[in-house]
Coordinates of C-alpha atoms in Angstrom, one line a residue:
X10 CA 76.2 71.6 82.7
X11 CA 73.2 72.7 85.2
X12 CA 70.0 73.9 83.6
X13 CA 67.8 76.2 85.9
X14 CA 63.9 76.2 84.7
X15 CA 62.0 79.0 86.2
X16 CA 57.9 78.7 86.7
X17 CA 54.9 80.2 89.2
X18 CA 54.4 83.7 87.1
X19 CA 51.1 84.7 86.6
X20 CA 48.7 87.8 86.7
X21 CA 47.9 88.9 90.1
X22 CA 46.1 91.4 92.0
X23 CA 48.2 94.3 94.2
X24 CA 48.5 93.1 98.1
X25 CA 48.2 89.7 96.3
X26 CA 51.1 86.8 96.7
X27 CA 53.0 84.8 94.1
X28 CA 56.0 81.7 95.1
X29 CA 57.8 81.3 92.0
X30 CA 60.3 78.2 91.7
X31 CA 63.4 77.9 90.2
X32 CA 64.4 73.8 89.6
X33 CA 67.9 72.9 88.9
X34 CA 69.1 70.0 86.7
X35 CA 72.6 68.4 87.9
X36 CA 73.6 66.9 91.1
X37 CA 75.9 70.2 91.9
X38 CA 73.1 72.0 93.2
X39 CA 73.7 72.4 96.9
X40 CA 77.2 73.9 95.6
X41 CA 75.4 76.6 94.1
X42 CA 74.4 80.5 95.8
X43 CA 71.1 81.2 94.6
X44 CA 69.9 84.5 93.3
X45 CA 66.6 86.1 91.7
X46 CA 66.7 89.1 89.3
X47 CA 63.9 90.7 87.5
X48 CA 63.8 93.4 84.8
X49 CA 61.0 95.2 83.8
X50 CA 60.0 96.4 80.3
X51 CA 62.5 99.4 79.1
X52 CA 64.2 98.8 82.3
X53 CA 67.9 97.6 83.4
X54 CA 68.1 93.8 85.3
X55 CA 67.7 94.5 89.1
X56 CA 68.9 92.3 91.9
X57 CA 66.4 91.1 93.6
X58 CA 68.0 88.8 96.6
X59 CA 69.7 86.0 97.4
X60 CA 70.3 82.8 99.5
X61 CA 73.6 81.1 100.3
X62 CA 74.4 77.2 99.2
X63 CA 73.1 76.1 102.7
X64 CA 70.7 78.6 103.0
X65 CA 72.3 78.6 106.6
X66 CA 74.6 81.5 105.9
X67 CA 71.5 83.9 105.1
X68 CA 69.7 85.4 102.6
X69 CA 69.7 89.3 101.4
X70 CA 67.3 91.5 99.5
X71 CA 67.3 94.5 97.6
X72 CA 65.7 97.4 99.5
X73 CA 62.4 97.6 97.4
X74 CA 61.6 94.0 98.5
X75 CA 62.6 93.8 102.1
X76 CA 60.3 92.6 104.4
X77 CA 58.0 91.4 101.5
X78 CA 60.0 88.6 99.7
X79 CA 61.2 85.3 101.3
X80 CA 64.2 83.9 99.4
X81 CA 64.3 80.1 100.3
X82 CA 65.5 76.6 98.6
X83 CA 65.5 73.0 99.3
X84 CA 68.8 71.0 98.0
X85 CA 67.1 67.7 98.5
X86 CA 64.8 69.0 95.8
X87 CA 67.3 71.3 94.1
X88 CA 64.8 74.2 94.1
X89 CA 64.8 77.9 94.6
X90 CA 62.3 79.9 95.5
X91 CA 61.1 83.4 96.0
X92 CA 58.0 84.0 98.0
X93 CA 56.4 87.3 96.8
X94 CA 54.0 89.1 98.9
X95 CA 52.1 92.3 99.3
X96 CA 52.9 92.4 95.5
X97 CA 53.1 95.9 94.0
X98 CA 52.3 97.0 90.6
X99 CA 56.1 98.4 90.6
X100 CA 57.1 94.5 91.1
X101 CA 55.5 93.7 87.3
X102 CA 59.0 91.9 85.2
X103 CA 60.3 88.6 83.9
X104 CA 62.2 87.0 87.3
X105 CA 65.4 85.3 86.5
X106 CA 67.0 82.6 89.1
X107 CA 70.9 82.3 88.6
X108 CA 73.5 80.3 90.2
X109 CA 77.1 81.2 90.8
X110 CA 79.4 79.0 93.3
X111 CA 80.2 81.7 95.9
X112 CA 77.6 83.5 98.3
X113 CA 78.9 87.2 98.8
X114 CA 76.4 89.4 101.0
X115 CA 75.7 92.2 99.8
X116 CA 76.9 91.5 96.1
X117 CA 73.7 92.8 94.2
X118 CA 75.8 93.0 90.6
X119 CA 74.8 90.6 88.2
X120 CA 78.5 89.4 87.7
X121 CA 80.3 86.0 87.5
X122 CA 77.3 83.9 87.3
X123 CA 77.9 80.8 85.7
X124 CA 73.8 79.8 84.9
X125 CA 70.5 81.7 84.2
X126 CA 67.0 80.8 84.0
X127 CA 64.8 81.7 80.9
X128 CA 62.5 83.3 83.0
X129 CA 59.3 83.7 84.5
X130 CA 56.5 87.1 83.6
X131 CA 54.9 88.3 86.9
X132 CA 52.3 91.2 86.5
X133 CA 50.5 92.5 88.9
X134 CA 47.7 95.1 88.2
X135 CA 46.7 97.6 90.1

């Protein structure tokens, strides 16, 4: 049984950069497709992107974050992380990391995944 802890949230400024972590317990990490999701207050859980179990096979975002967030991880560490820049106000939610045992590009639903994170609050003000 994998537990994923999520942490780096915090307050920050628009334009303004965050790197939040997501740390795995187990030794099955490196089996594991990474993905972040984030819902906002009154609003549905969005897909935010993902990175294969290698990291080799790619990563892919959600529009809205294209070109500003940097999916990455590091088995030896088992550790996930988002890099967040040029926040936006519009990027304010809890951040969830999940794990599921198959990488599927393009998959943004929320489906089939077999661990989730408690979550971590990012604001950023305007």
């Amino acid at each position: 049984q994998a537990q994923l802890v999520e942490s780096g949230g915090g307050l920050v400024q628009a334009g303004g950069s965050l790197r939040l972590s997501c740390v795995a317990s187990g030794r099955t990490f490196s089996t594991y497709a990474m993905s972040w999701f984030r819902q906002a207050p009154g609003k549905e859980r969005e897909f935010v992107g993902a990175v294969s179990q290698s990291g080799d096979a790619g990563t892919y975002y959600t529009d809205s974050v294209k070109g500003r967030f940097t999916i990455s991880r590091n088995n030896a560490k088992n550790t996930a992380y988002p890099q967040m820049n040029s926040l936006k106000p519009e990027d304010t939610a809890t951040y969830y990391c999940a794990a599921r045992s198959y990488y599927y590009y393009g998959d943004y639903g929320s489906d089939n995944y077999d661990y989730w994170g408690q979550g971590t609050q990012v604001t950023v003000s305007s």
